[in-house]
Amino acid sequence: MNAIIGQPVSRVDGPAKVTGHATYAAEFDLPGLVHAAMVVAPIPRGHIRSVDTAAAERAPGVLAILTHENAPRLPYHQIPQRPQVDAQSGEQLHVLQDAEVRFNGQPVAVAVAETLEQAVHAAELVRIDYARTPALTIFDPARGRPPSEGNVKAGRVPELGRGEAEAALAAAPVRVEARYTHPREHHNAIEPHVTIAHWEGEHLTLYDKTQWVDNDRKEIAHVFGIPEERIRVVSPFVGGAFGSALRTWPHVTLAAMAAQRVGRPVRLELTRRQLYTSIGFRPHSEQHVALGATKDGRLSALKHEVIQQVGRYEEYAETVLSPTSHLYSCPNLLARYRLVEMDTNSPCPMRAPGVVTGVLGLEMAMDELAVELNIDPLELRLRNYAETDEQKGLPWSSKELRACYATAAERFGWSRRRPEPRSMREGDQLVGYGMATAIYHSDRSAATASVALTGNGGAVVRSASSDMGPGTYTSMTQVAAETLGLPLEQVRFELGDTNLPYAPVHGGSVTMASLGNAIVAACGAAQKKLADLARAAQQGPFSGLPSEAVAFHGGGLARADGSGSVVPYAELLRQHNLGWLEAEGSAQPGEETKKYSSAAFGAVFVEVRVDEALGTVRVPRIIGAYDVGRVINPKTARSQCIGGMVGGLGMALEERADWDARFGRVMNANLAEYLVPVNADIGVTEAIFVPNDDRNFNPLGVKGLAEVAICGVAPAIANAVWHATGRRIRQLPITPDVLL
Ligand code: MOS
């Protein structure tokens, strides 16, 4: 049988995307479609004293101007058991429900008009008089302790640890202690967030950019107080998201509200500037790491304290401490998480949320400890290798991190590194080698899929998942084709619609481990249904056989003992006068989550070239080796990893929201001034996958491949900059002005 899983298949949706046949949320062309434009508050905190919409209402093409004075009052029911991607306490922003301004950029009015230009023009004509009140707009981690202060909250996991960290730290023969920060960062997907809302009577259809159609539906149903069954969310293509489309943002409510008011389908697309306030961001963080070790480099104490910014109206918290809790073997550990409330919009998951932050602090501190001990940074990691998850007290479902270190180090040529800083040079460039470990916890969620075997010999597989870029369409098609024994071209996978079977969030690296196994189950269910029909038939080759006497091979049914021929699916359907046959299957995590701890691992090695005269850092090489369990598609997997490397390089050297505390706003809220890596910034990026197949974690053997790829890149670069220059830059991004 041809293996399809494990093959570097090109994207099945590629041709549709490059020929413009893939319909993104903004592109659904509904009859009578009109446009909306938002007016946003220019102050960080206060209230609206008065609104004057007279001029806007008189403008050409205007259908409605919605403000808090005339918008419908919505029930905003609370969602019981909010999904992890949502804030766990507080309330999401209630739009146009009162005169309060909670952050700069908050939507305060919406203009609806026949054309986009008319809507934008009308929005500019809305006159609002604001009363400003004092706002907290400076991220001041000093306010993060003690927790008795008014604006400080303990995070969702305020503290975790084991042993006696403080005492062990005080007693440690060797100690390092340092503070690391990264600024507020933004997703900057190329496709803006956009919603088309269309009411037909009591039924609402949303064409939306989202990583989770089912959650989108649930949230809007609760906001409007209507049954979920009356809402359909359609989202077949997503043009990049990085976590920004996990949650349902207020503009979705505004689009639905506006469509209801004007009785026409309404499109509301955020402007590039609005993407810096109307969706979330990676929160500004400061972390303090203290490591204690024996002289031979064994960790005896680990203390990690993290403080992040959060908005006031709801609490978004991240799992920053998860890597610290189990990446290294250490008997004494204390990890603490605090939030500083600010008058800003709410942060949200972005590219390995939390974990990338925690790994940054931990892996930079490990490098500092290696220097202090005069031990090679890679050797230090090996000496503290965690054979088990010491926080959970569980064995790993699998862990090939040693192989990652060895493979990547060999490929990179780590042995050529001279330990002293400033000891390697090429021309007028200082050369630095740096490395870091990557880890991202592996999760699974319940998922359902349907498989329809069709009369033409193919199959249609469906689930309400999403493909924001990693290749869900392709990899799920591979899983189904291999399970059914059909050629790839005979299988079509459909996603992105609440009418399809339930899928979990397309985020947190859970998609393949969750949905992939559901697809395997659904394929099995369809096969069983067909085999049952064949066995129950009055005649035919399988008539009257017990179930164990038949088996599927190469796209059809055969006798399990190998005698007789394979009868293809299509032939079996014909014999039973069926045009098609459909079955559902589902998969969910089980007992294994109590028996094992699961994570994807990686080792990242980078080379930097620093020009001391200019302060520039170039990164000619990033080599990563990863243990992500089984790899379904090495081509899309590689793309994921080099994408993560590019994101990590951005975090290390370029990305920063420049913050104007006077107005509580991002000054560089555009792609010209918010720097992200471009082709000229990227050299060799190489991703190697070490062999693994984690059946302890799930039947498919995958661990989840996405977030792990960005983790470790930024600290590896910062560590390489130290090696090149002898300067430890603990504040990201490392821009030329910092190095000069
Ligand atoms: Mo990812 S930040 O889980 O979309």
PDB file of C-alpha atoms and ligand atoms in Angstrom, residues 211 241-244 246 349-353 440 468 506-509 707, ligand 1:
ATOM      1  CA  GLN A 211      -9.724  30.017  13.629  1.00  0.00           C
ATOM      2  CA  ALA A 241      -3.864  34.686  11.955  1.00  0.00           C
ATOM      3  CA  PHE A 242      -1.141  33.636  14.453  1.00  0.00           C
ATOM      4  CA  GLY A 243      -3.733  33.437  17.207  1.00  0.00           C
ATOM      5  CA  SER A 244      -5.518  36.701  16.468  1.00  0.00           C
ATOM      6  CA  LEU A 246      -8.986  32.412  18.004  1.00  0.00           C
ATOM      7  CA  PRO A 349      -2.788  34.495  22.161  1.00  0.00           C
ATOM      8  CA  MET A 350      -0.036  35.176  19.647  1.00  0.00           C
ATOM      9  CA  ARG A 351       2.458  32.656  18.219  1.00  0.00           C
ATOM     10  CA  ALA A 352       3.100  30.193  21.062  1.00  0.00           C
ATOM     11  CA  PRO A 353       1.339  32.411  23.594  1.00  0.00           C
ATOM     12  CA  TYR A 440       5.585  23.383  23.650  1.00  0.00           C
ATOM     13  CA  MET A 468      -4.949  29.540   8.802  1.00  0.00           C
ATOM     14  CA  HIS A 506      -7.426  25.644  15.309  1.00  0.00           C
ATOM     15  CA  GLY A 507      -4.669  26.796  17.593  1.00  0.00           C
ATOM     16  CA  GLY A 508      -2.321  25.696  20.332  1.00  0.00           C
ATOM     17  CA  SER A 509      -0.908  23.039  17.978  1.00  0.00           C
ATOM     18  CA  GLU A 707       4.096  26.769  18.336  1.00  0.00           C
TER      19      GLU A 707
HETATM   20 MO1  MOS B   1      -1.971  29.911  17.822  1.00  0.00          MO
HETATM   21  S1  MOS B   1      -1.328  31.532  18.953  1.00  0.00           S
HETATM   22  O1  MOS B   1      -2.633  28.917  19.009  1.00  0.00           O
HETATM   23  O2  MOS B   1      -3.126  30.479  16.766  1.00  0.00           O
END
